Amino acid sequence: MTSALDNIRASLVGLKMPRALEALDHTMQQIERGDITAIEAIDTLLSEEFTNRETRRVTVALMTSKLLPAKTLESFDFSFQPSLDKSRIMALAQLDFVKRAETVHFLGPPGTGKSHLATALGVACVKAGKSVYRATLAELIEALLKAEREGRLVEKLRFYARAALLIVDEIGYLPISTGGANLFFQLVSVRYEKGAMILTSNRGFAEWGEVFGDPVVATALLDRLLHHAIVVQIEGASYRLRHHTDLIPEHVRSNAPISPPPPPPPPKRRGRPTKQEANIKQTS
Ligand code: ADP
Ligand code: MG
């Protein structure tokens, strides 16, 4: 005759619950010693199995989503980036923007945490059981160009359209060919109002014509990507270079745009300032 314990073992094997099976003997001993009640034992076995499965699911999902190395909002030092409103980022982590299929833009100079924040939101999304895919713009376009050459473009566009959240990192670092820009436009059109996106860029929207090599495509892209959009502008120093500020030229440290030096001030006159000089003082 098989005992109830043997039955439980067989069921756990059949149900593919290895972690609960592993914990069974120890949990039984705890019951026998009177350390835990039967209900606590059930709770232990199920939660051990569930935690184990969740950890595995998240690990695999982070890999297939291309979110490794993973980042979290807990490991983001908001005090280093005072221009960033922490509560706004924490609100984004509630993931309502994913449900509403909105677009989040992280804009700012290199090293200010754009990719970190985008990845951290992606990780939160994976943990919440939603599908995510992350790529740099260059990777996306390369994959789309390859699929087009091989006659698999529709399939590839469908693949990118499927994720609940698509993260497009590093817009603006590399110039995009006309063919590439058109393919990216097709991708954005396929996802428009259907799925959420996070985009990161070191270039302002006014420069997108230059980035995509074509002002018409850039305008059409922005038309869709700025509709239902949340724009987070980060203005600060690079976290990567935080220990090397003395080695960085002033115009980079202060994130000032690289521009020719200002013209020298006009020679000082005695007496009351002219109307023009008074205006300059007021506005500066
Ligand atoms: P960006 O994408 O804006 O160029 P990253 O997000 O890649 O910058 O940040 C560069 C590196 O610095 C990453 O390793 C990131 O995890 C880290 N980092 C950036 N900002 C912060 C911050 N405020 N707190 C903690 N780590 C940060
Ligand atoms: Mg980045």
PDB file of N, CA, C and O and ligand atoms in Angstrom, residues 71 75-78 80-81 109-116 173 239-240, ligand 1:
ATOM      1  N   LYS A  71      19.559  45.874 -15.079  1.00  0.00           N
ATOM      2  CA  LYS A  71      19.709  47.055 -14.215  1.00  0.00           C
ATOM      3  C   LYS A  71      18.421  47.216 -13.427  1.00  0.00           C
ATOM      4  O   LYS A  71      17.363  46.749 -13.865  1.00  0.00           O
ATOM      5  N   SER A  75      19.238  50.341  -7.913  1.00  0.00           N
ATOM      6  CA  SER A  75      20.679  50.595  -8.015  1.00  0.00           C
ATOM      7  C   SER A  75      20.978  51.918  -8.726  1.00  0.00           C
ATOM      8  O   SER A  75      22.130  52.221  -9.008  1.00  0.00           O
ATOM      9  N   PHE A  76      19.941  52.689  -9.046  1.00  0.00           N
ATOM     10  CA  PHE A  76      20.173  53.984  -9.697  1.00  0.00           C
ATOM     11  C   PHE A  76      20.295  55.068  -8.632  1.00  0.00           C
ATOM     12  O   PHE A  76      19.418  55.232  -7.789  1.00  0.00           O
ATOM     13  N   ASP A  77      21.393  55.800  -8.663  1.00  0.00           N
ATOM     14  CA  ASP A  77      21.638  56.849  -7.680  1.00  0.00           C
ATOM     15  C   ASP A  77      21.005  58.151  -8.181  1.00  0.00           C
ATOM     16  O   ASP A  77      21.597  58.875  -8.981  1.00  0.00           O
ATOM     17  N   PHE A  78      19.801  58.411  -7.694  1.00  0.00           N
ATOM     18  CA  PHE A  78      19.074  59.605  -8.173  1.00  0.00           C
ATOM     19  C   PHE A  78      19.749  60.887  -7.689  1.00  0.00           C
ATOM     20  O   PHE A  78      19.620  61.931  -8.318  1.00  0.00           O
ATOM     21  N   PHE A  80      22.753  61.575  -7.801  1.00  0.00           N
ATOM     22  CA  PHE A  80      23.806  61.967  -8.751  1.00  0.00           C
ATOM     23  C   PHE A  80      23.222  62.754  -9.926  1.00  0.00           C
ATOM     24  O   PHE A  80      23.946  63.463 -10.619  1.00  0.00           O
ATOM     25  N   GLN A  81      21.919  62.605 -10.148  1.00  0.00           N
ATOM     26  CA  GLN A  81      21.278  63.212 -11.325  1.00  0.00           C
ATOM     27  C   GLN A  81      20.098  64.099 -10.886  1.00  0.00           C
ATOM     28  O   GLN A  81      18.938  63.735 -11.049  1.00  0.00           O
ATOM     29  N   PRO A 109      22.852  63.727 -22.522  1.00  0.00           N
ATOM     30  CA  PRO A 109      24.232  63.438 -22.972  1.00  0.00           C
ATOM     31  C   PRO A 109      24.672  62.033 -22.560  1.00  0.00           C
ATOM     32  O   PRO A 109      24.016  61.406 -21.721  1.00  0.00           O
ATOM     33  N   PRO A 110      25.782  61.536 -23.116  1.00  0.00           N
ATOM     34  CA  PRO A 110      26.276  60.195 -22.784  1.00  0.00           C
ATOM     35  C   PRO A 110      26.552  60.039 -21.288  1.00  0.00           C
ATOM     36  O   PRO A 110      26.997  60.980 -20.632  1.00  0.00           O
ATOM     37  N   GLY A 111      26.265  58.854 -20.775  1.00  0.00           N
ATOM     38  CA  GLY A 111      26.618  58.513 -19.393  1.00  0.00           C
ATOM     39  C   GLY A 111      25.657  59.009 -18.336  1.00  0.00           C
ATOM     40  O   GLY A 111      25.929  58.874 -17.142  1.00  0.00           O
ATOM     41  N   THR A 112      24.526  59.572 -18.740  1.00  0.00           N
ATOM     42  CA  THR A 112      23.601  60.145 -17.752  1.00  0.00           C
ATOM     43  C   THR A 112      22.561  59.133 -17.277  1.00  0.00           C
ATOM     44  O   THR A 112      21.649  59.487 -16.540  1.00  0.00           O
ATOM     45  N   GLY A 113      22.675  57.890 -17.738  1.00  0.00           N
ATOM     46  CA  GLY A 113      21.796  56.844 -17.195  1.00  0.00           C
ATOM     47  C   GLY A 113      20.581  56.509 -18.055  1.00  0.00           C
ATOM     48  O   GLY A 113      19.662  55.841 -17.593  1.00  0.00           O
ATOM     49  N   LYS A 114      20.585  56.946 -19.308  1.00  0.00           N
ATOM     50  CA  LYS A 114      19.424  56.677 -20.183  1.00  0.00           C
ATOM     51  C   LYS A 114      19.223  55.177 -20.391  1.00  0.00           C
ATOM     52  O   LYS A 114      18.119  54.661 -20.222  1.00  0.00           O
ATOM     53  N   SER A 115      20.302  54.479 -20.753  1.00  0.00           N
ATOM     54  CA  SER A 115      20.190  53.032 -20.994  1.00  0.00           C
ATOM     55  C   SER A 115      19.861  52.296 -19.690  1.00  0.00           C
ATOM     56  O   SER A 115      19.076  51.354 -19.693  1.00  0.00           O
ATOM     57  N   HIS A 116      20.467  52.756 -18.585  1.00  0.00           N
ATOM     58  CA  HIS A 116      20.203  52.140 -17.282  1.00  0.00           C
ATOM     59  C   HIS A 116      18.705  52.218 -16.960  1.00  0.00           C
ATOM     60  O   HIS A 116      18.079  51.210 -16.625  1.00  0.00           O
ATOM     61  N   TYR A 173      23.751  58.061 -32.206  1.00  0.00           N
ATOM     62  CA  TYR A 173      25.203  57.885 -32.156  1.00  0.00           C
ATOM     63  C   TYR A 173      25.785  57.601 -33.539  1.00  0.00           C
ATOM     64  O   TYR A 173      26.867  58.064 -33.864  1.00  0.00           O
ATOM     65  N   TYR A 239      27.910  59.644 -15.414  1.00  0.00           N
ATOM     66  CA  TYR A 239      28.196  58.781 -14.273  1.00  0.00           C
ATOM     67  C   TYR A 239      29.465  57.970 -14.533  1.00  0.00           C
ATOM     68  O   TYR A 239      30.213  57.677 -13.631  1.00  0.00           O
ATOM     69  N   ARG A 240      29.686  57.628 -15.817  1.00  0.00           N
ATOM     70  CA  ARG A 240      30.886  56.855 -16.163  1.00  0.00           C
ATOM     71  C   ARG A 240      32.159  57.621 -15.788  1.00  0.00           C
ATOM     72  O   ARG A 240      33.155  57.040 -15.427  1.00  0.00           O
TER      73      ARG A 240
HETATM   74  P1  ADP B   1      23.726  56.491 -21.143  1.00  0.00           P
HETATM   75  O1  ADP B   1      22.870  55.417 -21.754  1.00  0.00           O
HETATM   76  O2  ADP B   1      22.958  57.736 -20.792  1.00  0.00           O
HETATM   77  O3  ADP B   1      24.942  56.809 -21.972  1.00  0.00           O
HETATM   78  P2  ADP B   1      24.165  54.499 -19.105  1.00  0.00           P
HETATM   79  O4  ADP B   1      22.787  54.252 -18.616  1.00  0.00           O
HETATM   80  O5  ADP B   1      24.727  53.471 -20.008  1.00  0.00           O
HETATM   81  O6  ADP B   1      24.285  55.953 -19.765  1.00  0.00           O
HETATM   82  O7  ADP B   1      25.123  54.688 -17.840  1.00  0.00           O
HETATM   83  C1  ADP B   1      26.504  54.425 -17.889  1.00  0.00           C
HETATM   84  C2  ADP B   1      26.919  53.540 -16.729  1.00  0.00           C
HETATM   85  O8  ADP B   1      26.753  54.240 -15.500  1.00  0.00           O
HETATM   86  C3  ADP B   1      26.060  52.287 -16.585  1.00  0.00           C
HETATM   87  O9  ADP B   1      26.856  51.262 -16.078  1.00  0.00           O
HETATM   88  C4  ADP B   1      24.990  52.690 -15.577  1.00  0.00           C
HETATM   89  O10 ADP B   1      24.511  51.566 -14.863  1.00  0.00           O
HETATM   90  C5  ADP B   1      25.748  53.642 -14.685  1.00  0.00           C
HETATM   91  N1  ADP B   1      24.925  54.765 -14.200  1.00  0.00           N
HETATM   92  C6  ADP B   1      24.552  55.867 -14.883  1.00  0.00           C
HETATM   93  N2  ADP B   1      23.886  56.743 -14.118  1.00  0.00           N
HETATM   94  C7  ADP B   1      23.814  56.155 -12.901  1.00  0.00           C
HETATM   95  C8  ADP B   1      23.236  56.563 -11.647  1.00  0.00           C
HETATM   96  N3  ADP B   1      22.634  57.766 -11.505  1.00  0.00           N
HETATM   97  N4  ADP B   1      23.322  55.701 -10.604  1.00  0.00           N
HETATM   98  C9  ADP B   1      23.954  54.515 -10.735  1.00  0.00           C
HETATM   99  N5  ADP B   1      24.530  54.076 -11.862  1.00  0.00           N
HETATM  100  C10 ADP B   1      24.469  54.891 -12.956  1.00  0.00           C
END
